[in-house]
Every structure is written in structure tokens, then in C-alpha cells.
JSON list of C-alpha atoms in Angstrom, two decimals:
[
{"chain": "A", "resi": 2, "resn": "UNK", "atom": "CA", "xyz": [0.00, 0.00, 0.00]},
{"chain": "A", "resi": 3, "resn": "UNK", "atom": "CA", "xyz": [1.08, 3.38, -0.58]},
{"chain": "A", "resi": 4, "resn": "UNK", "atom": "CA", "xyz": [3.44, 5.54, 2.28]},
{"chain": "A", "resi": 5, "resn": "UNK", "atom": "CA", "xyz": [2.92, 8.91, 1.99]},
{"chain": "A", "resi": 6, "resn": "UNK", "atom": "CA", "xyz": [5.88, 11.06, 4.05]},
{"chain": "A", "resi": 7, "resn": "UNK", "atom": "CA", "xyz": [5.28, 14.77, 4.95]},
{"chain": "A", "resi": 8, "resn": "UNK", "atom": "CA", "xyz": [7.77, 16.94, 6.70]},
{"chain": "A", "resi": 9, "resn": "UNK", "atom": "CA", "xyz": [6.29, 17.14, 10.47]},
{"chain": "A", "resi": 10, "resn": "UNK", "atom": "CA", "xyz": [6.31, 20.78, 10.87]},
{"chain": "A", "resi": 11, "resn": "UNK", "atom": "CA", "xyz": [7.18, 24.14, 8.29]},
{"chain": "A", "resi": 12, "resn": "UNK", "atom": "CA", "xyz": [7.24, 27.29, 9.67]},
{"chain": "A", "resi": 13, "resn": "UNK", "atom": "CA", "xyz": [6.82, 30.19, 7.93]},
{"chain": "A", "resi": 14, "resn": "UNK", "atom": "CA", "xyz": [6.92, 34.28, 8.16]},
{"chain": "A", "resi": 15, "resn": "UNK", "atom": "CA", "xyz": [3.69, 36.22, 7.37]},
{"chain": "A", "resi": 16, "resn": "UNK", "atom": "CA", "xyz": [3.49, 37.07, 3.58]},
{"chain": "A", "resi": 17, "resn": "UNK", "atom": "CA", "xyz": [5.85, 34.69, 2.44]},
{"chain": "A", "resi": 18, "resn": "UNK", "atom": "CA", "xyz": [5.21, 31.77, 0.61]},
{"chain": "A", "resi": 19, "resn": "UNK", "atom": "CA", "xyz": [4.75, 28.13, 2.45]},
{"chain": "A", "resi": 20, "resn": "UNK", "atom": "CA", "xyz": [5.76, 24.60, 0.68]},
{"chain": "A", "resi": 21, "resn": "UNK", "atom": "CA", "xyz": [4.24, 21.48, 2.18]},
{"chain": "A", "resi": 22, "resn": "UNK", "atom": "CA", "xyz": [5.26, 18.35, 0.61]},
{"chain": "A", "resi": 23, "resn": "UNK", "atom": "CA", "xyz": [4.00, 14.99, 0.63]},
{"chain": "A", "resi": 24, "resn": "UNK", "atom": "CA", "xyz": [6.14, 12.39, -0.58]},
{"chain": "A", "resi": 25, "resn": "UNK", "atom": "CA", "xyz": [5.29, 8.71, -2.13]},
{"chain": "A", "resi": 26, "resn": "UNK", "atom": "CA", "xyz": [6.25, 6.13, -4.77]},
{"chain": "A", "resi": 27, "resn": "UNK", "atom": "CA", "xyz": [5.12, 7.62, -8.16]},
{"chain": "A", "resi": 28, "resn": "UNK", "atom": "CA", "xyz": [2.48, 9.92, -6.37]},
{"chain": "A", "resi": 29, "resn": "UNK", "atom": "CA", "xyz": [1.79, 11.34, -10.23]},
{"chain": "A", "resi": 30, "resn": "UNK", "atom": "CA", "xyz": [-0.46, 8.81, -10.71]},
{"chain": "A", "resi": 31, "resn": "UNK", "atom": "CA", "xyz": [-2.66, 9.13, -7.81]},
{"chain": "A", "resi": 32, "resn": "UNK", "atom": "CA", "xyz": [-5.37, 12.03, -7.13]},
{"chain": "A", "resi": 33, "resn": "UNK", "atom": "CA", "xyz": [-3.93, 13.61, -3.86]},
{"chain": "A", "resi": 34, "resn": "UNK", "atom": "CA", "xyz": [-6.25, 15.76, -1.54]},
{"chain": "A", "resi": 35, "resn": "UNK", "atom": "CA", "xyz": [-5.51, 18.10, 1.35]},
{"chain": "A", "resi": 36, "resn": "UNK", "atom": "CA", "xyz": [-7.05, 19.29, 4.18]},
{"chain": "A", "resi": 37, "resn": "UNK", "atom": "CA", "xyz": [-6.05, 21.38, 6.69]},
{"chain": "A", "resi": 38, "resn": "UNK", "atom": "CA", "xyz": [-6.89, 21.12, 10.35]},
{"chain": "A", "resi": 39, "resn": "UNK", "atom": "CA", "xyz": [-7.26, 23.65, 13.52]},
{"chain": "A", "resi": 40, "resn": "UNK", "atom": "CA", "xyz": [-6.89, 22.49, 16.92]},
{"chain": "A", "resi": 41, "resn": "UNK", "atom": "CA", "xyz": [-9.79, 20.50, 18.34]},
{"chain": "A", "resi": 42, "resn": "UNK", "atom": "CA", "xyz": [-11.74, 21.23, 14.59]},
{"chain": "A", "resi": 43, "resn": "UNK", "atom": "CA", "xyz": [-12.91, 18.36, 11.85]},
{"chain": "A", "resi": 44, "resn": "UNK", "atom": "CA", "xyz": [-10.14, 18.16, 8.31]},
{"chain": "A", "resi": 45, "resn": "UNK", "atom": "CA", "xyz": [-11.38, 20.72, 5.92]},
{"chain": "A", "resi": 46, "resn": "UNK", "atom": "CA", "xyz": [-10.19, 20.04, 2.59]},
{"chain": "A", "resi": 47, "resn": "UNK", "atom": "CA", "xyz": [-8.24, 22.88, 0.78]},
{"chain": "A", "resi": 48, "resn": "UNK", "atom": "CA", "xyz": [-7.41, 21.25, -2.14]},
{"chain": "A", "resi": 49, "resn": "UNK", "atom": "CA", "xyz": [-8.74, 18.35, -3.92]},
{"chain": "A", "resi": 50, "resn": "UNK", "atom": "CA", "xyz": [-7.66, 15.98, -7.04]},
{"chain": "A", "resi": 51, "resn": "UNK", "atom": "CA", "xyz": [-4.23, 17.19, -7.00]},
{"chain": "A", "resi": 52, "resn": "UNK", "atom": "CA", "xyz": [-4.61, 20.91, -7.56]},
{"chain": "A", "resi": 53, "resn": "UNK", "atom": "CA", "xyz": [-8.44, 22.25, -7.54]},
{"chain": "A", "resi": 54, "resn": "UNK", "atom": "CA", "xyz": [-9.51, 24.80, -4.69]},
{"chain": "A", "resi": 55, "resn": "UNK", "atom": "CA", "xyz": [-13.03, 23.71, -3.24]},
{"chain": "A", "resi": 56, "resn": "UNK", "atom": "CA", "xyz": [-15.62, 27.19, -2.83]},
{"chain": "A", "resi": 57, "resn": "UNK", "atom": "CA", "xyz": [-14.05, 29.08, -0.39]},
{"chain": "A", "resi": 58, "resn": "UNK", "atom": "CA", "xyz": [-10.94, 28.14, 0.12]},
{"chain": "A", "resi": 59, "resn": "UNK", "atom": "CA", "xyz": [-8.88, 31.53, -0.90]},
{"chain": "A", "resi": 60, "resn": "UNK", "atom": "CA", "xyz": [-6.96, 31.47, -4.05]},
{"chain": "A", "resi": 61, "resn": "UNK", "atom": "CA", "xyz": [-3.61, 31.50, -2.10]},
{"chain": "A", "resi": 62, "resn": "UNK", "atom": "CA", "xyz": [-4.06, 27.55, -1.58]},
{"chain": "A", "resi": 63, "resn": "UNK", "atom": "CA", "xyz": [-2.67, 26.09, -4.55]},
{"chain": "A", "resi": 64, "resn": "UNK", "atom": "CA", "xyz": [-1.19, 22.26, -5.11]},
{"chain": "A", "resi": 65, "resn": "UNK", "atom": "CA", "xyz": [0.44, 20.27, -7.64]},
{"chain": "A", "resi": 66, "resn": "UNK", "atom": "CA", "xyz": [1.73, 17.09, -8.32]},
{"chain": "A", "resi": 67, "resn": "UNK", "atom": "CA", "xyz": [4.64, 15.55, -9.73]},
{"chain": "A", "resi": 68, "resn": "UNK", "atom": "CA", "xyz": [6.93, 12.57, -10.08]},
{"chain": "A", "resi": 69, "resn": "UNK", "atom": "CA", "xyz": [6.99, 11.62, -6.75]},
{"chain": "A", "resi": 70, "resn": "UNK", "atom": "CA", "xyz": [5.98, 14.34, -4.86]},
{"chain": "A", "resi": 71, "resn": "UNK", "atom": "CA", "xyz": [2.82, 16.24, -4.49]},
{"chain": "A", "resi": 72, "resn": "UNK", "atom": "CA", "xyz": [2.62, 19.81, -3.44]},
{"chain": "A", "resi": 73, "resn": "UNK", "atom": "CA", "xyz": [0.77, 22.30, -1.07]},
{"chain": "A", "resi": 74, "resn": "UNK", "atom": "CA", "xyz": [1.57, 25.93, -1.80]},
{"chain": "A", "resi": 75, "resn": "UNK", "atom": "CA", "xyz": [0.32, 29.16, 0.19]},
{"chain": "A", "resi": 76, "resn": "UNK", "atom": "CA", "xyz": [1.16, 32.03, -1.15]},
{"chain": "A", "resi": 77, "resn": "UNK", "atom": "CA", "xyz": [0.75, 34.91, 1.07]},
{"chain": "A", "resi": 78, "resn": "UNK", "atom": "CA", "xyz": [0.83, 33.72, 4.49]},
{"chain": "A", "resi": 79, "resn": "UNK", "atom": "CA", "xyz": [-1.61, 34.59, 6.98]},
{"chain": "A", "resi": 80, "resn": "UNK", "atom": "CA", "xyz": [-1.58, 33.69, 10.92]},
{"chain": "A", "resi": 81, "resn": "UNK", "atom": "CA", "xyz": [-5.30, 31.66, 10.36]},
{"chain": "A", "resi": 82, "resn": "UNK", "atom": "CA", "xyz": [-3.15, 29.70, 8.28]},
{"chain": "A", "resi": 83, "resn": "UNK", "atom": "CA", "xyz": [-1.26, 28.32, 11.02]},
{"chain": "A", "resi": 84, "resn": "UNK", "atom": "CA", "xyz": [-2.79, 24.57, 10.83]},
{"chain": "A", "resi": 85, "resn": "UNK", "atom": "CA", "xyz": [-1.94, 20.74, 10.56]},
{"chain": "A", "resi": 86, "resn": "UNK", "atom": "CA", "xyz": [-2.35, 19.98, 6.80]},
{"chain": "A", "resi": 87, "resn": "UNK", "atom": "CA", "xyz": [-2.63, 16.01, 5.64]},
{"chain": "A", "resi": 88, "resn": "UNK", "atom": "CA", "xyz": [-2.17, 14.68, 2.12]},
{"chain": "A", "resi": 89, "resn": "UNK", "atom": "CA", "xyz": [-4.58, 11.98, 1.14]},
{"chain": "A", "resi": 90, "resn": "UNK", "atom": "CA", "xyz": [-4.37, 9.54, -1.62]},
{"chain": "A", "resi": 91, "resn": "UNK", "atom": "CA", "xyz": [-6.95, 6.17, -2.59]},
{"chain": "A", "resi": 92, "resn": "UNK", "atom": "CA", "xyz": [-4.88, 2.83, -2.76]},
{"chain": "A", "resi": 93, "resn": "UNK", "atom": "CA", "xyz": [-7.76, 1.50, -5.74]},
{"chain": "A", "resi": 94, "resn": "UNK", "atom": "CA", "xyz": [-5.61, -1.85, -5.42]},
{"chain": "A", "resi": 95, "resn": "UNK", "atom": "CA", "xyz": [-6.48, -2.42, -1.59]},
{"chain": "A", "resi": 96, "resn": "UNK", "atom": "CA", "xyz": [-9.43, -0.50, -1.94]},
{"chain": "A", "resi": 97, "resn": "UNK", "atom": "CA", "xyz": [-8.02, 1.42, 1.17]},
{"chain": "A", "resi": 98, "resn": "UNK", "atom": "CA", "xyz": [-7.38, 5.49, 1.86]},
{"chain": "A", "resi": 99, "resn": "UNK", "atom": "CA", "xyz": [-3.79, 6.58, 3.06]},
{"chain": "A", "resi": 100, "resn": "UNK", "atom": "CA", "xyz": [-2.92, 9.48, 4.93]},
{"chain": "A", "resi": 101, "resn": "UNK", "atom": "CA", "xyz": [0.38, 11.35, 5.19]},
{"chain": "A", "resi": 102, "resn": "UNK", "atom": "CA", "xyz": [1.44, 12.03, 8.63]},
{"chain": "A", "resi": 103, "resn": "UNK", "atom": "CA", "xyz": [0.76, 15.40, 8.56]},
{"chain": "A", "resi": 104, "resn": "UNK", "atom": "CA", "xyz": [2.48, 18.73, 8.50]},
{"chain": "A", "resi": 105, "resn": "UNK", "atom": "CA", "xyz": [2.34, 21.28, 11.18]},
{"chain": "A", "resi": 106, "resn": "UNK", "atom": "CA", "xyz": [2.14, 24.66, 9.54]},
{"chain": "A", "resi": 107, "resn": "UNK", "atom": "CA", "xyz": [3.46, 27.64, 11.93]},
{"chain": "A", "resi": 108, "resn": "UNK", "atom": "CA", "xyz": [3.67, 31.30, 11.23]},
{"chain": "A", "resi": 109, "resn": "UNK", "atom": "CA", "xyz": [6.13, 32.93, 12.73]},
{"chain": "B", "resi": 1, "resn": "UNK", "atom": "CA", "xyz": [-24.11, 20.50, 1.35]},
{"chain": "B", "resi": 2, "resn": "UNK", "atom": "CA", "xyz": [-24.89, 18.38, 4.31]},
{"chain": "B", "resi": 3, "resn": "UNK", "atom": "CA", "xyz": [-23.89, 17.69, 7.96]},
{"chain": "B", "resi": 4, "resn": "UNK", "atom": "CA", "xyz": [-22.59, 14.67, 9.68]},
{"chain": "B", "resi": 5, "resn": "UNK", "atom": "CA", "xyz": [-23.04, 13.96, 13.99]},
{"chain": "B", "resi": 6, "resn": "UNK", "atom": "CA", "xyz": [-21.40, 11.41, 15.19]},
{"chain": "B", "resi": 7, "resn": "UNK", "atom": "CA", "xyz": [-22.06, 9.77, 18.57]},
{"chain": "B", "resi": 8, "resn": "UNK", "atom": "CA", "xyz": [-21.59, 7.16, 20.92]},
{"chain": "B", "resi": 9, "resn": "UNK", "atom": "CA", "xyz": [-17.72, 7.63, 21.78]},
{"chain": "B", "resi": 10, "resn": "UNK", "atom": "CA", "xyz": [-17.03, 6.84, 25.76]},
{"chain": "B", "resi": 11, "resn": "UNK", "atom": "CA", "xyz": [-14.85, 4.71, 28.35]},
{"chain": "B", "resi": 12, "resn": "UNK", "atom": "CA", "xyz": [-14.65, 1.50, 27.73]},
{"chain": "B", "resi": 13, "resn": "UNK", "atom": "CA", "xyz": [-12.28, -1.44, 29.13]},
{"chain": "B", "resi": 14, "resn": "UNK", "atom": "CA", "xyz": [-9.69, -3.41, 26.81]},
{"chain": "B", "resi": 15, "resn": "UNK", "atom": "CA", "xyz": [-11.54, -5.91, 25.01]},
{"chain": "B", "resi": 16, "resn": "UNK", "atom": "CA", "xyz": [-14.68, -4.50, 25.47]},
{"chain": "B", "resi": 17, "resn": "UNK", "atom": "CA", "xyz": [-17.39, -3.50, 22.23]},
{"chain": "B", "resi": 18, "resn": "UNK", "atom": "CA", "xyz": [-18.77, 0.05, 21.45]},
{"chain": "B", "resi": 19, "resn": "UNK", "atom": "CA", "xyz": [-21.10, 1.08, 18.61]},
{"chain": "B", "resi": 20, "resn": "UNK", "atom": "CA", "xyz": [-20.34, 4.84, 16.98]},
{"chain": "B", "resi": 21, "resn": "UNK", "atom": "CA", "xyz": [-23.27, 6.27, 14.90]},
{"chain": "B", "resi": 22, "resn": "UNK", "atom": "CA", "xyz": [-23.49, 8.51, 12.81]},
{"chain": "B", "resi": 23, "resn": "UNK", "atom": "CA", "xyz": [-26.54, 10.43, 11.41]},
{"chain": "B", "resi": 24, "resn": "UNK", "atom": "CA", "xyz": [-26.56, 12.20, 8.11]},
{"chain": "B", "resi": 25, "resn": "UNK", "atom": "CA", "xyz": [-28.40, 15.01, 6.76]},
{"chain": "B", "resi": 26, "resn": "UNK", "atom": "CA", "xyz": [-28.67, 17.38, 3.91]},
{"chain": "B", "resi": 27, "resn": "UNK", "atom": "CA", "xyz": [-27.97, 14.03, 1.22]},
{"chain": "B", "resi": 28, "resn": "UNK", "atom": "CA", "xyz": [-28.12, 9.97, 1.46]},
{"chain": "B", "resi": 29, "resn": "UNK", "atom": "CA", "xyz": [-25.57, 7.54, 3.21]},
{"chain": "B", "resi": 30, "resn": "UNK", "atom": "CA", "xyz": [-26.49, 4.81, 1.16]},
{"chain": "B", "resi": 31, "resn": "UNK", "atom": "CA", "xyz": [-25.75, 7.38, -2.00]},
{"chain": "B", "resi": 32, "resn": "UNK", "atom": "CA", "xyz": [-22.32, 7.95, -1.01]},
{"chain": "B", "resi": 33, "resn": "UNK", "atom": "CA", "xyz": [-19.00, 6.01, 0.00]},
{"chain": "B", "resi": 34, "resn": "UNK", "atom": "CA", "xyz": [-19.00, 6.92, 3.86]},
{"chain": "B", "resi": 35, "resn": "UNK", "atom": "CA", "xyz": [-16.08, 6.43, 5.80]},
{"chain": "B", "resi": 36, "resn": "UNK", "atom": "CA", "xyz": [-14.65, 6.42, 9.31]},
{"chain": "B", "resi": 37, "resn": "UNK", "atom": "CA", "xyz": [-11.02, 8.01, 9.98]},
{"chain": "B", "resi": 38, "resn": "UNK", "atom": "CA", "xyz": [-9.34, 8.61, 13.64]},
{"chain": "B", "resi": 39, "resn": "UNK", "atom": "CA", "xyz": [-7.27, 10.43, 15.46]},
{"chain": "B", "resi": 40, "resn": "UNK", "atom": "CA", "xyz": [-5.31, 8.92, 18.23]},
{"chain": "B", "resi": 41, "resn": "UNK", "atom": "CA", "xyz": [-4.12, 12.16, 20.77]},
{"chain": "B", "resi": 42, "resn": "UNK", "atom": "CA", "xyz": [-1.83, 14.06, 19.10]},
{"chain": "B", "resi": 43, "resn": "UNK", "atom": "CA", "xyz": [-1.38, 11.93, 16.23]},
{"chain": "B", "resi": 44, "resn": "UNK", "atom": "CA", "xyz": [-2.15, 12.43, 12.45]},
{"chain": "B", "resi": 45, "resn": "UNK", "atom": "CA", "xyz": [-5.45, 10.71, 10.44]},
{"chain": "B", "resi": 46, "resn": "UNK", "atom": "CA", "xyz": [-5.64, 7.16, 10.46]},
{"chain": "B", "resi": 47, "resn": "UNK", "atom": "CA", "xyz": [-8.32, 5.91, 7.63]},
{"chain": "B", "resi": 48, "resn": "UNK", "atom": "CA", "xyz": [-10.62, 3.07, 9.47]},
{"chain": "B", "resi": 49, "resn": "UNK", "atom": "CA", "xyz": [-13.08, 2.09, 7.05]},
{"chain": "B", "resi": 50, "resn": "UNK", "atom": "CA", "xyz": [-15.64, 3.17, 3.62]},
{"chain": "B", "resi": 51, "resn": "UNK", "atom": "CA", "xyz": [-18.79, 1.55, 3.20]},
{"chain": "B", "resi": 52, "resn": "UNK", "atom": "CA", "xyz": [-19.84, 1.87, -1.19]},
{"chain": "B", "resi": 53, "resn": "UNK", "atom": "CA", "xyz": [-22.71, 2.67, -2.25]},
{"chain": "B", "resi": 54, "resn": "UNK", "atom": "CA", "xyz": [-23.43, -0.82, -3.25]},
{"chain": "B", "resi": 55, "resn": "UNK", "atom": "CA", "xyz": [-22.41, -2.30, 0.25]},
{"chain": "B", "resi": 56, "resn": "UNK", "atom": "CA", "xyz": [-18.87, -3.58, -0.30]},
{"chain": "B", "resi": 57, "resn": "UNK", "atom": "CA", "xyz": [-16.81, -2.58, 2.78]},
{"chain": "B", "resi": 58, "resn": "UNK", "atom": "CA", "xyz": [-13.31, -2.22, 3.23]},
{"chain": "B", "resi": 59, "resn": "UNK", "atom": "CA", "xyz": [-10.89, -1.21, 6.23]},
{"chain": "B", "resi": 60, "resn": "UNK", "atom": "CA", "xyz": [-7.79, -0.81, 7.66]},
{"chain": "B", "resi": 61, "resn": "UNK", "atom": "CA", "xyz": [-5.29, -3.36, 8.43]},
{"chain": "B", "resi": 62, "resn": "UNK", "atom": "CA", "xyz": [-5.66, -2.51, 11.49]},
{"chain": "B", "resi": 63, "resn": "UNK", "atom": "CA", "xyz": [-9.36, -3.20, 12.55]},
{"chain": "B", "resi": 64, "resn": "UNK", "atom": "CA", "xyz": [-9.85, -5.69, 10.21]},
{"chain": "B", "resi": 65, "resn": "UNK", "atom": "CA", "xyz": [-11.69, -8.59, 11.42]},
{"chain": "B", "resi": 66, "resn": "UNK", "atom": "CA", "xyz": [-12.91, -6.73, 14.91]},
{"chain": "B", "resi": 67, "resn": "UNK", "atom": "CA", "xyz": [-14.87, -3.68, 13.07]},
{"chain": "B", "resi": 68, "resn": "UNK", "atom": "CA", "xyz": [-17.96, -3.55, 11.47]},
{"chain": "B", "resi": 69, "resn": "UNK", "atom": "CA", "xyz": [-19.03, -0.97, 9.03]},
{"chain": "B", "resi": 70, "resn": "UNK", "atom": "CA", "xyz": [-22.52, -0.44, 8.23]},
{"chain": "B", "resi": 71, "resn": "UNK", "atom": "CA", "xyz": [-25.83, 1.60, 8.14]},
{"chain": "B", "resi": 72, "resn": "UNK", "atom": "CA", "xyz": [-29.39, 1.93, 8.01]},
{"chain": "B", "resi": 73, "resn": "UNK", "atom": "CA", "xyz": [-30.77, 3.96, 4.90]},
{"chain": "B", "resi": 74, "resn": "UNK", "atom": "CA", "xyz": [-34.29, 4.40, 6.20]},
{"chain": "B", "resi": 75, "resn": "UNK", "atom": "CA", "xyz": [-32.53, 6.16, 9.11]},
{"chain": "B", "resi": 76, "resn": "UNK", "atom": "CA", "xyz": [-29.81, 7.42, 7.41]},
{"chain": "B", "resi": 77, "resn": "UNK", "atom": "CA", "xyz": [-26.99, 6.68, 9.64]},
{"chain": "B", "resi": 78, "resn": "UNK", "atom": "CA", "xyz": [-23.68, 5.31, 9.57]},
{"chain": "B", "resi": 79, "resn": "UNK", "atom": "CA", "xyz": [-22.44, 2.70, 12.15]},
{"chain": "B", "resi": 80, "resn": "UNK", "atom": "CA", "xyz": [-18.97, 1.38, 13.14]},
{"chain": "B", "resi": 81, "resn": "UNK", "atom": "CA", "xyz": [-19.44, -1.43, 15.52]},
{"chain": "B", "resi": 82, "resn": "UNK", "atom": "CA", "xyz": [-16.02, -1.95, 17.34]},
{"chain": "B", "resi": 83, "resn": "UNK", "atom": "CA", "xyz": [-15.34, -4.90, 19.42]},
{"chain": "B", "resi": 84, "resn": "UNK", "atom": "CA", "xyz": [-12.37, -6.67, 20.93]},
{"chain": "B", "resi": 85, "resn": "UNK", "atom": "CA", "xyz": [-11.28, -2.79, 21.92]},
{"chain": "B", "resi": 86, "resn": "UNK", "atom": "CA", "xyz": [-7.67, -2.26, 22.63]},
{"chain": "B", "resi": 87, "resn": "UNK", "atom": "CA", "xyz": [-5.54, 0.58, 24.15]},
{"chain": "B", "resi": 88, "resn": "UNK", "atom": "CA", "xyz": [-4.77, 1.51, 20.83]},
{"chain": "B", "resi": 89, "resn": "UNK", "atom": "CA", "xyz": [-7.76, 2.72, 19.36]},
{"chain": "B", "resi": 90, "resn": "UNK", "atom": "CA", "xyz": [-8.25, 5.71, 21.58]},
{"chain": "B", "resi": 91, "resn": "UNK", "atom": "CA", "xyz": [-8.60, 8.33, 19.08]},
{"chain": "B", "resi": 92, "resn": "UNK", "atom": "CA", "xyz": [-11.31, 10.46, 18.13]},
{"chain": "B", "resi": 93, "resn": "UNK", "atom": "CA", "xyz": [-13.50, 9.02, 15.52]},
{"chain": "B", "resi": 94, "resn": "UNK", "atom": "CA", "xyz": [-14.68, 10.85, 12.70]},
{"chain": "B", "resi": 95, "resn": "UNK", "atom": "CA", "xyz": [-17.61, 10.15, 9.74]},
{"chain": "B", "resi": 96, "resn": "UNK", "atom": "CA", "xyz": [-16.92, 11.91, 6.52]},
{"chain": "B", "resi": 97, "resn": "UNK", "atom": "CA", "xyz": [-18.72, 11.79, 3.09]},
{"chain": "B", "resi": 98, "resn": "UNK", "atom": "CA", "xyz": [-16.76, 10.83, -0.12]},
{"chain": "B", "resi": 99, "resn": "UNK", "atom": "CA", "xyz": [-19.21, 11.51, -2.93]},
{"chain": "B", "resi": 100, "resn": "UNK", "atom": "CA", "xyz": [-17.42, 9.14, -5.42]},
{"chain": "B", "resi": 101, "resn": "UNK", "atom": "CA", "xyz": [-14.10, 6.80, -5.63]},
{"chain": "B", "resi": 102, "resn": "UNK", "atom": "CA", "xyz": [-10.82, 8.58, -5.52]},
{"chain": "B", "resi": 103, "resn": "UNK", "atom": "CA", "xyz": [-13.04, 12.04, -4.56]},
{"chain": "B", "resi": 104, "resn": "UNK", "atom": "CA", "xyz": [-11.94, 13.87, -1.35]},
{"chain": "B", "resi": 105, "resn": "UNK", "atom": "CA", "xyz": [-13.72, 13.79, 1.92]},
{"chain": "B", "resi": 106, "resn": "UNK", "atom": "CA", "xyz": [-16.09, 16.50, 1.36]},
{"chain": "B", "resi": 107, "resn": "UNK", "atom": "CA", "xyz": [-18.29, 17.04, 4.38]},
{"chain": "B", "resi": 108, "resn": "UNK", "atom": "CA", "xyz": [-16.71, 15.58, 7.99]},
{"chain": "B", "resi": 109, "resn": "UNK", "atom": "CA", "xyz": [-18.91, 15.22, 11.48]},
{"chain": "B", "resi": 110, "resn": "UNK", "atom": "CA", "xyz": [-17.10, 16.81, 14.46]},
{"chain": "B", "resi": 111, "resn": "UNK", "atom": "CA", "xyz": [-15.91, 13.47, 15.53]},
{"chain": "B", "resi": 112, "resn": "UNK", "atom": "CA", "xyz": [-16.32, 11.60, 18.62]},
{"chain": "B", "resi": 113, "resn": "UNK", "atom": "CA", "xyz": [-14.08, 10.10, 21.22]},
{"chain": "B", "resi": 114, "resn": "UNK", "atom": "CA", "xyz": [-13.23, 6.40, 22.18]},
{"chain": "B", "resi": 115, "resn": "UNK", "atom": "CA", "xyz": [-11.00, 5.80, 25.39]},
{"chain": "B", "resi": 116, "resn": "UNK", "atom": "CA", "xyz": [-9.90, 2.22, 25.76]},
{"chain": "B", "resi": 117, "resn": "UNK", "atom": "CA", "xyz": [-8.88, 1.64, 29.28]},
{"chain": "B", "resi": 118, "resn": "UNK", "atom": "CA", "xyz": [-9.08, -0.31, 32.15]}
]
């Protein structure tokens, strides 16, 4: 089954751009979703089939996806961005959903 | 766009059997691929288990063969029946609503929590 390997924690100044990785064997060919998650709140997702942006979500969230390595970008850093963010991939083989480890996202 | 409440998290001892449920409204469980994830304390997502719209149900390596995915379409709620509890799967449980294979977890209860401990 797939392993999906995030950096545990990015931190990041205010206005400046944040990169959250998520790492896993020819990742191109899986659809990767995001979602972020406050403290004691439900995932949100922020970014779904590799790089579309749900209603809502502000244009700053951005992802991509290549090789081995899929992408979360915010551009523009804000403090409400400060957050856990999880990749998400489907394993169609095993019929089972795998979740990075998670990245904790802190503006400095 | 919907909302999911799950319930039925508690204490219970190692070994022991709990039932989490979790009612739907706003669109159809049996019309979507429903799914459980968790959340041990201050750990990441763990996937548990999807139910398909056409029954088949899948799960984790983890829980296989001690949980129980399932639910009632006239009531329109999603049930994980959990037995043979261990320490391990003290996490907060949460429902969320895949609208198709492959799609992202769209709509997500506000979870509910299991302690297993004597």
C-alpha cells in the first residue's frame, strides 16, 4: 500500500510563501487531496484531485503534483493559516485510503 | 451540502465493544461512499473504514476482522461497531462523506471520542 511522508512541521513568516510536501512512490499517478486542520476542529479540505480549490478556500491555496511528490503551496501567508495539513491519496488496489502524517504549519 | 453527527464515543475497558453512529443530513448515506477516519491524541489521520454505495466494505489493516461498518438507509446513519477494543484505538472518531471513488472527503462530522482503558 502506498506511504505517503510529509515533513512534520514548516514554519513560515507572514506574507511569504509556504511549501508542504508529501512524498510517495510515483504519487503522479494518484489524485492527492488536502485538508487542513485547527486544533480540536474536523479536516477541511483545501485542495482536492491534485490541484483544484473547493468554494471558499482563498486562491492562495494552490497544489500540484509531480513525479513523486505532491505539493501544497500558500502564497501569502496569513496567521489563520497556522494549521496541521494532511495529504490523502486512494490505494484503488487495496481499496483502502492513506494518509500522510501530517504537517504542522506555523507562522512565525 | 450536508452535515454529519457522530455519537456514541465513551470509556470502555480493553476488550470490550462500542457502537459509533453517525446520522446524516442534507444528502443519502447509502448514496455515497462513507467512511470512518481517527485520530489517536496528538497523532495524524488514520483511515478506518468506507462503506460503497453498493455495500462492499473495506478497512484498515488494522481493525480488520474486529470492526464492522454499516448503516441503516431508512434512518440514514452510519455505524462502526467496534469490538475486541484495545488501548490503541483511543482516538477520536470521525464520519466523513466521499461523494465518489478517488473524490476527497467533502463534508466531515465533528468526531467523537473512544477511550480504551481499564
Amino acid at each position: 500500500s502506498h506511504v505517503l511522508t510529509q515533513p512534520p512541521s514548516v514554519s513560515v513568516a507572514p506574507g511569504k510563501t509556504a511549501t508542504i510536501t508529501c512524498a510517495g512512490n510515483n504519487i503522479v499517478i494518484s489524485d492527492v487531496h488536502w485538508y487542513q486542520q485547527r486544533p480540536g476542529q474536523a479536516p477541511v479540505v483545501v485542495i482536492y484531485y491534485d490541484s483544484d480549490r473547493p468554494t471558499g478556500i482563498p486562491e492562495r491555496f494552490s497544489g500540484s503534483n509531480s513525479g513523486n511528490t505532491a505539493t501544497l503551496t500558500i502564497s501569502r501567508v496569513e496567521a489563520g493559516d497556522e494549521a496541521d495539513y494532511y495529504c490523502q491519496v486512494r490505494d484503488s488496489s487495496s481499496h483502502q485510503e492513506v494518509f500522510g502524517g501530517g504537517t504542522k504549519l506555523t507562522v512565525l | 451540502e450536508g452535515q454529519l453527527v457522530e455519537s456514541g464515543g465513551g470509556l470502555i475497558q480493553p476488550g470490550g465493544s462500542l457502537r459509533l453512529s453517525c446520522a446524516a443530513s442534507g444528502f443519502s448515506v447509502s448514496l455515497n461512499y462513507m467512511n470512518w477516519v481517527r485520530q489517536a491524541p496528538g497523532k495524524g489521520l488514520e483511515w478506518v473504514s468506507v462503506i460503497y454505495t453498493a455495500g462492499d466494505t473495506y478497512y484498515a489493516d488494522s481493525v480488520k476482522g474486529r470492526f464492522t461498518i454499516s448503516r441503516d438507509n431508512s434512518k440514514n446513519i452510519l455505524y462502526l461497531q467496534m469490538n475486541s477494543l484495545r488501548a490503541e484505538d483511543t482516538a477520536v472518531y470521525y464520519c466523513a462523506r466521499e461523494e465518489s471513488p478517488s473524490d476527497a472527503f467533502d463534508v466531515w462530522g465533528h468526531g467523537t471520542m473512544v477511550t480504551v482503558s481499564s
